[in-house]
PDB file of C-alpha atoms in Angstrom:
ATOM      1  CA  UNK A   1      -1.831 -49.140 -22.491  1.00 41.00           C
ATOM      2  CA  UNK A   2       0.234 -48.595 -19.420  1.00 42.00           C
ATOM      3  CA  UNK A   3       3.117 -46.449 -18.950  1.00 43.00           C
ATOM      4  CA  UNK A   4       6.359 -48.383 -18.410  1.00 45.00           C
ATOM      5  CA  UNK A   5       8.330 -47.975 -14.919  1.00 41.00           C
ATOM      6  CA  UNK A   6      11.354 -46.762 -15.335  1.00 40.00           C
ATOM      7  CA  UNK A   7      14.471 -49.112 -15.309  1.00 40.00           C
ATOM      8  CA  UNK A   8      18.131 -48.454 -14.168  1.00 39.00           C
ATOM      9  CA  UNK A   9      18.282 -47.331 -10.648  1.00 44.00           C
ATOM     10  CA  UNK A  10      14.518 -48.151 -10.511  1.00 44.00           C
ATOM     11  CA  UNK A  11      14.038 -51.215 -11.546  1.00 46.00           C
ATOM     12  CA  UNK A  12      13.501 -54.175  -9.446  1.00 49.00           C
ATOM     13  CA  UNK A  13      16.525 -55.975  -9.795  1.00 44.00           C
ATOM     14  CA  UNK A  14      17.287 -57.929  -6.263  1.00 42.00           C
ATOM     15  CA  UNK A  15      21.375 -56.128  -6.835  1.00 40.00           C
ATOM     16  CA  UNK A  16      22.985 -55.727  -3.405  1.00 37.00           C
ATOM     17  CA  UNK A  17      25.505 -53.672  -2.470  1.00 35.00           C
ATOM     18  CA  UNK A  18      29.130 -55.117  -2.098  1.00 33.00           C
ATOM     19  CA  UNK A  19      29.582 -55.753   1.720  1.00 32.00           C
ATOM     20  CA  UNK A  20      27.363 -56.003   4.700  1.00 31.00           C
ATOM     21  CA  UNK A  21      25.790 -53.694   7.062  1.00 33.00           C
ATOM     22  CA  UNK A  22      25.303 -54.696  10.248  1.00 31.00           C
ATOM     23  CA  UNK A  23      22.235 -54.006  12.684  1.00 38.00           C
ATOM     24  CA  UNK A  24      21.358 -54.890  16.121  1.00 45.00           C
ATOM     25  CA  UNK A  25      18.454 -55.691  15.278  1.00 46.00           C
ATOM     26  CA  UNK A  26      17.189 -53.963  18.782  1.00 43.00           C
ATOM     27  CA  UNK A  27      14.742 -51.755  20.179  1.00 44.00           C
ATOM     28  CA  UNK A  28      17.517 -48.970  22.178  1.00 44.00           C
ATOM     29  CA  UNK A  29      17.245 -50.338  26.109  1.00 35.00           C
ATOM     30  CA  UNK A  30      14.990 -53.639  25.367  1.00 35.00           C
ATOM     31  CA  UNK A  31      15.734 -56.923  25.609  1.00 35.00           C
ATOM     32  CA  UNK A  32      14.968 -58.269  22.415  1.00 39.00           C
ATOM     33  CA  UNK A  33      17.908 -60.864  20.743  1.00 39.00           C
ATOM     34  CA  UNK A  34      18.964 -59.518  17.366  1.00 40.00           C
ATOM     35  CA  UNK A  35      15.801 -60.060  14.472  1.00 42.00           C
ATOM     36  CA  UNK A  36      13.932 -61.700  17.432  1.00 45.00           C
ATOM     37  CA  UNK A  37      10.779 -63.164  16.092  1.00 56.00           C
ATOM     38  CA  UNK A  38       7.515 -61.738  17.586  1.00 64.00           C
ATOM     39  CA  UNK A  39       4.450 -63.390  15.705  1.00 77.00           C
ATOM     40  CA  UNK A  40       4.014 -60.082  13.987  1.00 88.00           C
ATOM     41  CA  UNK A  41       0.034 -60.284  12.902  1.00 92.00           C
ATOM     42  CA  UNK A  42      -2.086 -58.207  10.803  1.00 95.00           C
ATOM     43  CA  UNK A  43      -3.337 -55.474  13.036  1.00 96.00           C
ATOM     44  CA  UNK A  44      -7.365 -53.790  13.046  1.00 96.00           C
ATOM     45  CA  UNK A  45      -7.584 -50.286  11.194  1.00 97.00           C
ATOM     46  CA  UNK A  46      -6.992 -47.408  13.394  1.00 96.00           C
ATOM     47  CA  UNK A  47     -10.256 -45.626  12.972  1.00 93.00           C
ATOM     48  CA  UNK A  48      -9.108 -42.959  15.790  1.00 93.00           C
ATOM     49  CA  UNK A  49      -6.901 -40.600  13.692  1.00 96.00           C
ATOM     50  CA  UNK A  50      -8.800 -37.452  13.111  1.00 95.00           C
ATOM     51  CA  UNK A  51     -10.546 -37.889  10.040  1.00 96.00           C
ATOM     52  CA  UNK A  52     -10.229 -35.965   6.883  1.00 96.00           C
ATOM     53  CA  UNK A  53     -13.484 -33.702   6.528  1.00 96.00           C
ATOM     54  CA  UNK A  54     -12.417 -32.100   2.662  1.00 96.00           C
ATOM     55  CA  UNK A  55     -12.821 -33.406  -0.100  1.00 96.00           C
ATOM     56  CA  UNK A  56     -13.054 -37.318  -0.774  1.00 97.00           C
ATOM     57  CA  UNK A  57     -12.270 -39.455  -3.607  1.00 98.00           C
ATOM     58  CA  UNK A  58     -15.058 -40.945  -5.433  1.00 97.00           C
ATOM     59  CA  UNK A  59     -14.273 -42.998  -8.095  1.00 98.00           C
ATOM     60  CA  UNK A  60     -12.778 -45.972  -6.486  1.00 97.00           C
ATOM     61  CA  UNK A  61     -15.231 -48.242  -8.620  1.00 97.00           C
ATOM     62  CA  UNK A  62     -13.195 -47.323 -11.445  1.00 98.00           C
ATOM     63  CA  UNK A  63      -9.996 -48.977  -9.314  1.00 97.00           C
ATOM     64  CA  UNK A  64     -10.022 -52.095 -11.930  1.00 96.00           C
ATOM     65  CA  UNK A  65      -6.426 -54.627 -11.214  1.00 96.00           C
ATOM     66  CA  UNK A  66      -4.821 -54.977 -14.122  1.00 95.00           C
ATOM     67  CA  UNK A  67      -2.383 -57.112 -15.556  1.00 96.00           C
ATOM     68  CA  UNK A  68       0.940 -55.374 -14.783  1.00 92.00           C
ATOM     69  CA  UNK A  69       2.597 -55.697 -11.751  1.00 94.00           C
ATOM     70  CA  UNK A  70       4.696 -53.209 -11.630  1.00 92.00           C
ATOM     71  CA  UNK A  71       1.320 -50.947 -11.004  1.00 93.00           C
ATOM     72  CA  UNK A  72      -0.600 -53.819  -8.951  1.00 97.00           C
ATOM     73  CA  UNK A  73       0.792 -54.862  -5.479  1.00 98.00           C
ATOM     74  CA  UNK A  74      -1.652 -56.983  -5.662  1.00 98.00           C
ATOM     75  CA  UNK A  75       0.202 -59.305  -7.928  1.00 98.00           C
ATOM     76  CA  UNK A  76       2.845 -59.052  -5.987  1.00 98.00           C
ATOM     77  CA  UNK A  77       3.654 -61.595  -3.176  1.00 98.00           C
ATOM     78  CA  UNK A  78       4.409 -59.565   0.232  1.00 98.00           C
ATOM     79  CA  UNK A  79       4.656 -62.580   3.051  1.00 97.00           C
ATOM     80  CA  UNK A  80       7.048 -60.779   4.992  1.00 98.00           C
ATOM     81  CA  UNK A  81       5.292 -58.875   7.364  1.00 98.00           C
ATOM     82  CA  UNK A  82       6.515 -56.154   9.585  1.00 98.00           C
ATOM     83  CA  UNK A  83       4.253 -54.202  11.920  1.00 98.00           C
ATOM     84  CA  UNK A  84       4.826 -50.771  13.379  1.00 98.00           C
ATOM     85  CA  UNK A  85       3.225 -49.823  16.554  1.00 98.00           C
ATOM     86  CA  UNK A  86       3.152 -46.369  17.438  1.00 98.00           C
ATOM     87  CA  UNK A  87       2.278 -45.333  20.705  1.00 98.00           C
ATOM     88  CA  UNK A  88       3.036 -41.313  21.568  1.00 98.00           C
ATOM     89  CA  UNK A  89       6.690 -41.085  22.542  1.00 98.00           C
ATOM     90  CA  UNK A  90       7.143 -44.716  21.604  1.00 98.00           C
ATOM     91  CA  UNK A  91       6.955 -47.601  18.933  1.00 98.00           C
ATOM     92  CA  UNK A  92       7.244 -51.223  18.860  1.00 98.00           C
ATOM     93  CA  UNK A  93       7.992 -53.803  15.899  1.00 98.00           C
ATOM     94  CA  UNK A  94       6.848 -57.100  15.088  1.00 98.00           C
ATOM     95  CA  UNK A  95       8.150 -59.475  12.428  1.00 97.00           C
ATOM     96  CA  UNK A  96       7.770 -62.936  10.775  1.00 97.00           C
ATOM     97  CA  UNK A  97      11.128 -63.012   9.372  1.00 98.00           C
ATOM     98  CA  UNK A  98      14.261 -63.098  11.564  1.00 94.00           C
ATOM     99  CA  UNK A  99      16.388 -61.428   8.647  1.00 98.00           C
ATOM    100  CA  UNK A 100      14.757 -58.295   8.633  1.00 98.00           C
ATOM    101  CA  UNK A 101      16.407 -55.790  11.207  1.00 98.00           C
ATOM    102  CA  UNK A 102      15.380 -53.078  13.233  1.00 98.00           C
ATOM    103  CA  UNK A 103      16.231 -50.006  15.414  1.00 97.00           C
ATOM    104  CA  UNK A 104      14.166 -48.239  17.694  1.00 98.00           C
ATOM    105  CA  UNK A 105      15.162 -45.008  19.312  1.00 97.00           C
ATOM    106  CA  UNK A 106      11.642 -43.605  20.986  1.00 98.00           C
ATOM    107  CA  UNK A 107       8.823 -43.273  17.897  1.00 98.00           C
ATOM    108  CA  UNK A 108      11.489 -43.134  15.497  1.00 98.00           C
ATOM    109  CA  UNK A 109      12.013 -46.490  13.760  1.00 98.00           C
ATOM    110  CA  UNK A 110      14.304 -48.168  11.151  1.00 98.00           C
ATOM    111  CA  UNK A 111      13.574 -51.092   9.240  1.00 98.00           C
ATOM    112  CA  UNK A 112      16.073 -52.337   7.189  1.00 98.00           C
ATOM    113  CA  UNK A 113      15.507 -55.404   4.980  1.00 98.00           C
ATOM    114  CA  UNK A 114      18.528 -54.568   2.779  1.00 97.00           C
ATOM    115  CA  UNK A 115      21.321 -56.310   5.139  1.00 97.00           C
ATOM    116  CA  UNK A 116      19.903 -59.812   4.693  1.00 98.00           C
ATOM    117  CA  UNK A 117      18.888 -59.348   1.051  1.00 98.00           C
ATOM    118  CA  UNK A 118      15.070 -60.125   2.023  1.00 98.00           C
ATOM    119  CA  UNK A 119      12.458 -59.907  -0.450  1.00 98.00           C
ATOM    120  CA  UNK A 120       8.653 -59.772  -0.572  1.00 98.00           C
ATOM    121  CA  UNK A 121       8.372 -57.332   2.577  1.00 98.00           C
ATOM    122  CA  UNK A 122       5.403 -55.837   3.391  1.00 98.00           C
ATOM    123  CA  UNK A 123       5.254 -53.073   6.302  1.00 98.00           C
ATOM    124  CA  UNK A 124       2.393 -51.916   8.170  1.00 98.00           C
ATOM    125  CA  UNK A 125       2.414 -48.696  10.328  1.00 98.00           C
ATOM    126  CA  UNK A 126      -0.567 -48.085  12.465  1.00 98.00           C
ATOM    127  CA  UNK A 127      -1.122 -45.828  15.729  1.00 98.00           C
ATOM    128  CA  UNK A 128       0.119 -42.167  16.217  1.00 98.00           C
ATOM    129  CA  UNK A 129       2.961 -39.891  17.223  1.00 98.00           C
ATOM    130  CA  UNK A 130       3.929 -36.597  18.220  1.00 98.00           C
ATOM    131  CA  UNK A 131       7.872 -37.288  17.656  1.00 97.00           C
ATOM    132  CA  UNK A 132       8.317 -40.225  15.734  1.00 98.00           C
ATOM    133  CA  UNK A 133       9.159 -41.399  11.617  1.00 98.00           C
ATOM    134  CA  UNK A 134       9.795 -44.352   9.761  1.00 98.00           C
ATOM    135  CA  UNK A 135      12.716 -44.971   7.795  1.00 98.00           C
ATOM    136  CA  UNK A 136      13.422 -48.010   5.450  1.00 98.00           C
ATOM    137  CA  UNK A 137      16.131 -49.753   3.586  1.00 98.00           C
ATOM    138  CA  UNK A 138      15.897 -52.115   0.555  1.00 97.00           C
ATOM    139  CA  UNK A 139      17.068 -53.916  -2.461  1.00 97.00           C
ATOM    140  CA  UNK A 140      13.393 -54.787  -3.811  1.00 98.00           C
ATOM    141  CA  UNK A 141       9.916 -53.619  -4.258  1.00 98.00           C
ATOM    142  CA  UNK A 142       7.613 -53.374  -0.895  1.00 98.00           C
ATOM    143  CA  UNK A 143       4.503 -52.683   0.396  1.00 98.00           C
ATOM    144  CA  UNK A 144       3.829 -50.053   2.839  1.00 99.00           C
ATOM    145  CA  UNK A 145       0.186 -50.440   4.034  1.00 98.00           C
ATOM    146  CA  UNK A 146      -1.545 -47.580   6.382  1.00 98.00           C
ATOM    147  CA  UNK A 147      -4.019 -48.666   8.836  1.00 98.00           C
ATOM    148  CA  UNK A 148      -5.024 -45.178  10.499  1.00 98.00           C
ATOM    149  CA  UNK A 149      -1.690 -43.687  11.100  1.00 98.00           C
ATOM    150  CA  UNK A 150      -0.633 -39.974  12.209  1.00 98.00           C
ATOM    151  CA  UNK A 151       3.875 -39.605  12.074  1.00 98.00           C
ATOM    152  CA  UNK A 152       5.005 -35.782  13.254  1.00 98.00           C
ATOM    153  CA  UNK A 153       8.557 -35.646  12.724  1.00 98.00           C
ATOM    154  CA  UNK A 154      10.752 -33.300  14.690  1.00 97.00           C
ATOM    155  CA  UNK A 155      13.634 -35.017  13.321  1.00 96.00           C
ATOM    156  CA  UNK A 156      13.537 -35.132   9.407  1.00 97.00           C
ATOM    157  CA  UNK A 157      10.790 -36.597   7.213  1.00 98.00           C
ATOM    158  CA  UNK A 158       7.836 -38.564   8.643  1.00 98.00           C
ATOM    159  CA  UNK A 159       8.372 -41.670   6.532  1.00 98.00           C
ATOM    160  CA  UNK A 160      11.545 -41.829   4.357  1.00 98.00           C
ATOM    161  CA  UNK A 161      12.636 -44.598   2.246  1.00 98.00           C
ATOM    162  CA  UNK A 162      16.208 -44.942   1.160  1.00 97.00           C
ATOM    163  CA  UNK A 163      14.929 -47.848  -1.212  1.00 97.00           C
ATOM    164  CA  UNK A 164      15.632 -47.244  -4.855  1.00 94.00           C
ATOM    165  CA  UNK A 165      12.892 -49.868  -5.897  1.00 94.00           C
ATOM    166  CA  UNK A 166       9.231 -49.599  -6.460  1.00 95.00           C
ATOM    167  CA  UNK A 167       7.468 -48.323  -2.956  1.00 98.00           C
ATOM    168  CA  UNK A 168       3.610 -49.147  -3.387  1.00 98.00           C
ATOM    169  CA  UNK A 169       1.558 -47.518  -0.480  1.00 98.00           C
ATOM    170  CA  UNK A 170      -1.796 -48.791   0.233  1.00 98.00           C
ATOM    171  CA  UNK A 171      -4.188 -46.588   2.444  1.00 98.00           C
ATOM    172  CA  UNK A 172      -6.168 -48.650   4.514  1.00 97.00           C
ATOM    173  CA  UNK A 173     -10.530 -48.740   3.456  1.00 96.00           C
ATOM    174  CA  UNK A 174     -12.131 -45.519   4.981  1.00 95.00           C
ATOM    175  CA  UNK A 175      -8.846 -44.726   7.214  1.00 97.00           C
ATOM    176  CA  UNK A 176      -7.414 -41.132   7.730  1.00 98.00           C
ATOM    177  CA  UNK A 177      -3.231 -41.208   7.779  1.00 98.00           C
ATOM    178  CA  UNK A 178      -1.154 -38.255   8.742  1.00 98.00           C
ATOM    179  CA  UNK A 179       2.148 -37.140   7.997  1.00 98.00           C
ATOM    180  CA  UNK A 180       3.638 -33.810   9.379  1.00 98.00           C
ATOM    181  CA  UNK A 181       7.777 -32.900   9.122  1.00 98.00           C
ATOM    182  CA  UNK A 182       9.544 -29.539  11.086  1.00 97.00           C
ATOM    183  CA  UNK A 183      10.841 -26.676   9.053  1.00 97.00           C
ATOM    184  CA  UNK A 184      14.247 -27.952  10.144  1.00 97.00           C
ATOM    185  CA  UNK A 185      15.884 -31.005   9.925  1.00 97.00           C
ATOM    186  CA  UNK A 186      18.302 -32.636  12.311  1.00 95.00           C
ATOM    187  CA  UNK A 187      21.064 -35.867  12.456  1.00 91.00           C
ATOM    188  CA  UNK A 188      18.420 -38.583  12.199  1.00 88.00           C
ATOM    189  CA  UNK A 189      18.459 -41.367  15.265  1.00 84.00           C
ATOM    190  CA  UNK A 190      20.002 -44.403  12.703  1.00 92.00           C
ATOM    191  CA  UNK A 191      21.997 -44.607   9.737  1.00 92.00           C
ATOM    192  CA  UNK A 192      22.971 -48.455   8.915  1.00 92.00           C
ATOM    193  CA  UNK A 193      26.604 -48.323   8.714  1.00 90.00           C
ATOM    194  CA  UNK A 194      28.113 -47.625   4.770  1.00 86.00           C
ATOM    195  CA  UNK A 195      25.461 -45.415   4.259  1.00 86.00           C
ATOM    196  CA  UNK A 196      26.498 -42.122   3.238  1.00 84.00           C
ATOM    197  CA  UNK A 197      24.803 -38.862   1.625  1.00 85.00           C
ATOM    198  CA  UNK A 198      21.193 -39.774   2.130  1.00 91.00           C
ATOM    199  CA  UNK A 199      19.062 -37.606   0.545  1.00 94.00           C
ATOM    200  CA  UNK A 200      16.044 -36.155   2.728  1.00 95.00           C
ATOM    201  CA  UNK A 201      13.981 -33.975   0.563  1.00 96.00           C
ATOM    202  CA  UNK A 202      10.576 -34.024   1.633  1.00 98.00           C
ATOM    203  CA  UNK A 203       7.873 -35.246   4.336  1.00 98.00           C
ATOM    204  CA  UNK A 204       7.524 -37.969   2.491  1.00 98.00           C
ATOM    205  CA  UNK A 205      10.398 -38.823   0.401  1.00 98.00           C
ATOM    206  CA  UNK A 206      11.271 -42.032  -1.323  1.00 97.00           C
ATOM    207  CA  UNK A 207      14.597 -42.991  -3.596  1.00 96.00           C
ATOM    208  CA  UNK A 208      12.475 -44.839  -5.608  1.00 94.00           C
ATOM    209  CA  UNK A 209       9.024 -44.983  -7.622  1.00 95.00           C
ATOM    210  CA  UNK A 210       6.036 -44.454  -5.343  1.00 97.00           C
ATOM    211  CA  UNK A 211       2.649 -46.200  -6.564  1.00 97.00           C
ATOM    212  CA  UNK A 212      -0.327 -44.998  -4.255  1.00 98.00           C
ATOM    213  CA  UNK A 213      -3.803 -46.857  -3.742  1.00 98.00           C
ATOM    214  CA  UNK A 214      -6.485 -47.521  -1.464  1.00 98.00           C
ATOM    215  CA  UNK A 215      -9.947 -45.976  -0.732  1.00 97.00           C
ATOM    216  CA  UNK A 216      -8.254 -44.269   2.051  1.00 98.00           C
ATOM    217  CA  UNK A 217      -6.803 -40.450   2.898  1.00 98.00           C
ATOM    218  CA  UNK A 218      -3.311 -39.362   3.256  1.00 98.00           C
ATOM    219  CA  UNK A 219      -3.118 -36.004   4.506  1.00 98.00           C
ATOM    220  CA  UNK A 220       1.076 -34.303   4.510  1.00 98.00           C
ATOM    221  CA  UNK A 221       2.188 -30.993   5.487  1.00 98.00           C
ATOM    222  CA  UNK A 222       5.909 -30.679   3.894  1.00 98.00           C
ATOM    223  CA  UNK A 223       7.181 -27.868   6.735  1.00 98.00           C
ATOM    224  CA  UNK A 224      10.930 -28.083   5.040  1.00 98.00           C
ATOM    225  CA  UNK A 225      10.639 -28.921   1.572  1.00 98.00           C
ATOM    226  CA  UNK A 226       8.000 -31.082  -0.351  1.00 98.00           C
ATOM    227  CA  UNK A 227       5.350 -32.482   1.051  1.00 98.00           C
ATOM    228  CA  UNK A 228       5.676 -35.531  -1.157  1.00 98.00           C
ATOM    229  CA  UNK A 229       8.576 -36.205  -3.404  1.00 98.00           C
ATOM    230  CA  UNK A 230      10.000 -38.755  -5.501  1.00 97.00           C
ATOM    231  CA  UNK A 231      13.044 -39.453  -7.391  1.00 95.00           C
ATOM    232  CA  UNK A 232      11.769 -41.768  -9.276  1.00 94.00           C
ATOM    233  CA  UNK A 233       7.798 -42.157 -10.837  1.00 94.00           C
ATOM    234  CA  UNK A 234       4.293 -41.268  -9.040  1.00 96.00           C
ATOM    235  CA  UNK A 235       1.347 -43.418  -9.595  1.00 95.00           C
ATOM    236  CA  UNK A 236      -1.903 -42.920  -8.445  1.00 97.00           C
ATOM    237  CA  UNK A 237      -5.140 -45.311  -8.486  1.00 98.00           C
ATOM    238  CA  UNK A 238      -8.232 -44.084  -8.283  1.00 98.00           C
ATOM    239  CA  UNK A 239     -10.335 -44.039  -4.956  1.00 98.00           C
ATOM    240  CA  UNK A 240      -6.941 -42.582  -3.450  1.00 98.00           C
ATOM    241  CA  UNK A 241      -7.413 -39.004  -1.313  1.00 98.00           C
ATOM    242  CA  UNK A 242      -3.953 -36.836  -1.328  1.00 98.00           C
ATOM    243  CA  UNK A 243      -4.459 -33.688   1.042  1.00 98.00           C
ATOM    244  CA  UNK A 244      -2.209 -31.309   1.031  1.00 97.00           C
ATOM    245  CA  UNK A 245      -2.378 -28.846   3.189  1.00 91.00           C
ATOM    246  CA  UNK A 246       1.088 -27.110   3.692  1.00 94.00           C
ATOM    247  CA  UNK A 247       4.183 -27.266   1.859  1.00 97.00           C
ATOM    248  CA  UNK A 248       7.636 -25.023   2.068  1.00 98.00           C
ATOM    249  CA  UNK A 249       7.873 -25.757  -1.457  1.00 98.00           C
ATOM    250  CA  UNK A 250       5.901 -28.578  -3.790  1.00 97.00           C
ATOM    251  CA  UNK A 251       2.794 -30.329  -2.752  1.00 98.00           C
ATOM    252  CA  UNK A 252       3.673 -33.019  -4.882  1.00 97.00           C
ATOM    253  CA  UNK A 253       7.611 -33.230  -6.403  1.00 97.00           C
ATOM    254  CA  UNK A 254       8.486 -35.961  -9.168  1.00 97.00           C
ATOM    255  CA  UNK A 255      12.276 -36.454 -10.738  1.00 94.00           C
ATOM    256  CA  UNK A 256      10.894 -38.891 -12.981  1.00 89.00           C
ATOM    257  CA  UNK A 257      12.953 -41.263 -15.609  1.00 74.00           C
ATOM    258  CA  UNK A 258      14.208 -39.123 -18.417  1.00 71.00           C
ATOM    259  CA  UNK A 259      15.155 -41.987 -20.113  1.00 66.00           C
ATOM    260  CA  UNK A 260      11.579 -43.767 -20.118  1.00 64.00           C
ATOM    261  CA  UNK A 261      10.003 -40.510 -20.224  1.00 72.00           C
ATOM    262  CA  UNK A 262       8.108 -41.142 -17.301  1.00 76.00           C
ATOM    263  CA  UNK A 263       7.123 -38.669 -14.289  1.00 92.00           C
ATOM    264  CA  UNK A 264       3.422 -38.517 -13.010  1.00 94.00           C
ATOM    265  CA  UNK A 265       0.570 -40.583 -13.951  1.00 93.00           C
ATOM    266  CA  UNK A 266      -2.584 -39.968 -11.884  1.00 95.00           C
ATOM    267  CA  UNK A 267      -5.335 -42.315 -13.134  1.00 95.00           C
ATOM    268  CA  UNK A 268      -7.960 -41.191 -10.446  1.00 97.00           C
ATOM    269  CA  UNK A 269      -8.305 -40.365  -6.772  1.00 97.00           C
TER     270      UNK A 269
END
């Protein structure tokens, strides 16, 4: 049997919040028209990241899809793609859907698919960084898929996602992804507007459940805090590989549902 997500804040209700919030939709200095269209396509792996030479998981046979898809992204439908591009000191986005926004400000980048209410989003980050993040905001479930990607934030958390809804990650096949934060955190580049008292509590931090897969490695150093941290659930499939190599406080941090009784379930990796 599989454990239940939990509900309430976590659930994945499509419930917006009263009001809009309104992005430009522009990378800072370009000359992109607001939720410009750019073909976004599914890029190649990025096999130059310096791989992981630890441990490995080995049991990604035993990565069976089951029925439920609130542990399966695969059951999901994602057809809203957005691609991140990092490039050193820089990033660029690509989208198929005009209603998701974005703000660029260097390697730090903001999607926000919240504004327009869109659904089914999935976002892929690929390339590296030595001063860059990802932030996101939602009303539903997504996908975040990692093609060979290395985020050091001097700014706040590498990837943070103010999304109270299911997060799945997916670590690209036989790709190395790194995520590094700075022992302290400063005003982050974009906020959409109405947003207040974010919570930033880890390298990589999400406001929702977080349900990891993929025969891939994530490596995170949490500098300030955790180095990965939850307020809602943590999932893990096997074949995944979590390295943790440095953290101020927990490697690994779960609220969890008190409710539902559910925290941590790690079913391989």
């Amino acid at each position: 049997d599989t454990p239940q997500v939990p509900g309430g804040d976590n659930s994945d209700e499509n419930d917006n919040d009263e009001g809009g919030n309104i992005n430009d939709g522009t990378e800072d200095g370009g000359d992109q028209d607001e939720g410009s269209n750019t073909d976004a396509s599914r890029p190649d792996y990025d096999t130059s990241i310096t791989p992981w030479e630890g441990l490995m998981a080995d049991d990604k046979e035993e990565d069976i899809i089951g029925s439920n898809n609130d542990f399966y992204h695969e059951l999901n439908s994602f057809n809203n793609l957005v691609v991140v591009r990092y490039s050193g000191s820089t990033a660029t986005v690509e989208l198929t859907n005009n209603d998701i926004l974005y703000h660029i400000d260097g390697a730090h980048v903001t999607i926000d698919f919240k504004t327009n209410a869109v659904t089914g989003v999935e976002i892929i980050a690929v390339g590296s960084t030595p001063n860059g993040s990802l932030k996101v905001y939602g009303d539903s479930k997504y996908l975040l898929s990692l093609y060979g990607v290395d985020i050091t934030s001097l700014q706040g958390p590498a990837i943070n996602s103010q999304c109270k809804k299911r997060l799945f990650i997916s670590l690209g096949e036989g790709t190395t992804n790194r995520l590094t934060d700075c022992k302290t955190y400063s005003e982050e580049s974009y906020t959409i507007p109405g947003a207040v008292n974010e919570d930033r509590k880890g390298c990589l931090f999400s406001e929702g459940n977080i349900i990891i897969s993929g025969n891939g490695t994530l490596v995170v150093d949490g500098l300030y805090n955790h180095a990965i941290v939850t307020d809602g659930c943590y999932y893990q499939r096997p074949g995944v590989t979590i390295a943790i190599k440095d953290a101020a406080k927990n490697g690994i941090h779960i609220k969890g549902d008190s409710d539902d009784n559910t925290g941590c379930y790690i079913r391989g990796g």
